[in-house]
Amino acid sequence: MHGTKILEEADRLMTVCNSCRYCEGLCAVFPAMEMRRSFSDGDLNYLANLCHGCGACYVDCQFSPPHEFNVNVPRTLAIARAESWSAYAWPRGLAFLFARNGLVVAIAAALSVAAFIFGFAAFTDRQVLYGVHTGPGAFYALMPHNAMAALFGAAFLYAIVTIVMGVRAFWRDIGEPIGMHADAGSLFQAIRDAGNLRYLDGGGVGCFNDDERPTDRRRLYHHFTFYGFLLCFAATSVATLYHYLMAREAPYPWWDLPVVLGTAGGIGLLIGPIGLFAAKWQRDAALLDEKRMGMDTAFIAMLFLTSLSGMALLLLRATAAMGPLLALHLGFVFALFITLPYGKFVHGLYRFVALVRYARERKMMPAGGPTE
Ligand code: SF4
Ligand code: SF4
């Protein structure tokens, strides 16, 4: 007996697949499945997060609908995956934010942007708000640096703590049965597998969309988004070091490292989300968890809007539009931070943890592959 209906269904499918094993070369899910004879809730959540949703096993399966076995691994694992994030969410009382997540994120973004715009209007002299500010410290004419650092530092810290608590619960649930711990080799292998999205390649041919011609577009746009996000994070980190270690205040010239990293990341976060959005609408509906379309779309939209407002701020920072654009950008960034633990963002971290465990399991696997 499992905790939810979708885990019951995932158990049924994994039992069928374990007898069939036709798909074992497609991705990490099937070899990991073959190492088990029965599946706990934690095992199924692990397999669900190991799945990258490429769709290959649905297209290749001789038992997929309309066959009476009704085997649809990508969709079942997509639903189980999303339910697992809610099940491990911390604090438990906020797990409901995963339900109707698109609406939750939209409300958070609207309130956050409105709060910054009204805050700037209320606490800043009109001439300062619409004035032209240039040179080091220009942003802080509109919002004091300490207030900015305290507000965003608190939001970031909250996101880190809540995400770590959720991922820790997941790790315990999937790792405990065989008393496993990460080691450096497994960690390195997982970083490589996550860094090149190894299992999003449909067994080598690419992701399946609305026809049976696979492409690598989804992987490409995931890369734009993932590395764009990392570059923006690196830009913020370098700017923080500049401020506290070198007493150099933002905004920085266009050739300086925070701007170069932020611009490259910002471009990635414009191209990636647009591509992912287009790829999502081209996917076969049979592969998708339609109930989470709102969550997926909201996260993609938040990344895009954060980047768009940041790029607009970069281009127009020496004009009178700087004040309103700063309010807009900070509003999106703040909303993004506080919604990170309760939305699609967590999929990357849960998947990474699943990849660490998989790398470790492979090391322990007997020579010749999984046992019969
Ligand atoms: S998805 Fe279908 S073809 Fe692939 S292992 Fe499972 S039952 Fe076999
Ligand atoms: S959808 Fe792709 S990643 Fe997921 S189980 Fe099937 S083949 Fe593996």
mmCIF file of C-alpha atoms and ligand atoms in Angstrom, residues 16-17 20-23 30 57 61-63 71 73, ligand 1:
data_model
loop_
_atom_site.group_PDB
_atom_site.id
_atom_site.type_symbol
_atom_site.label_atom_id
_atom_site.label_comp_id
_atom_site.label_asym_id
_atom_site.label_seq_id
_atom_site.Cartn_x
_atom_site.Cartn_y
_atom_site.Cartn_z
ATOM 1 C CA VAL A 16 5.326 -4.149 -15.454
ATOM 2 C CA CYS A 17 8.557 -2.471 -16.629
ATOM 3 C CA CYS A 20 9.709 -6.140 -19.619
ATOM 4 C CA ARG A 21 13.003 -4.176 -19.341
ATOM 5 C CA TYR A 22 12.841 -3.125 -22.981
ATOM 6 C CA CYS A 23 13.717 0.483 -22.053
ATOM 7 C CA PHE A 30 15.134 1.749 -15.645
ATOM 8 C CA CYS A 57 9.801 5.241 -23.047
ATOM 9 C CA CYS A 61 6.465 1.144 -25.295
ATOM 10 C CA GLN A 62 4.365 -1.616 -26.798
ATOM 11 C CA PHE A 63 2.058 -1.400 -23.771
ATOM 12 C CA VAL A 71 1.651 2.079 -19.481
ATOM 13 C CA VAL A 73 5.718 6.135 -17.481
HETATM 14 S S1 SF4 B 1 7.871 1.503 -20.694
HETATM 15 FE FE1 SF4 B 1 6.922 -0.190 -21.794
HETATM 16 S S2 SF4 B 1 8.489 -0.971 -23.172
HETATM 17 FE FE2 SF4 B 1 9.519 0.297 -21.628
HETATM 18 S S3 SF4 B 1 10.142 -1.140 -20.017
HETATM 19 FE FE3 SF4 B 1 8.149 -0.315 -19.439
HETATM 20 S S4 SF4 B 1 6.674 -1.784 -20.236
HETATM 21 FE FE4 SF4 B 1 8.601 -2.164 -21.294
#
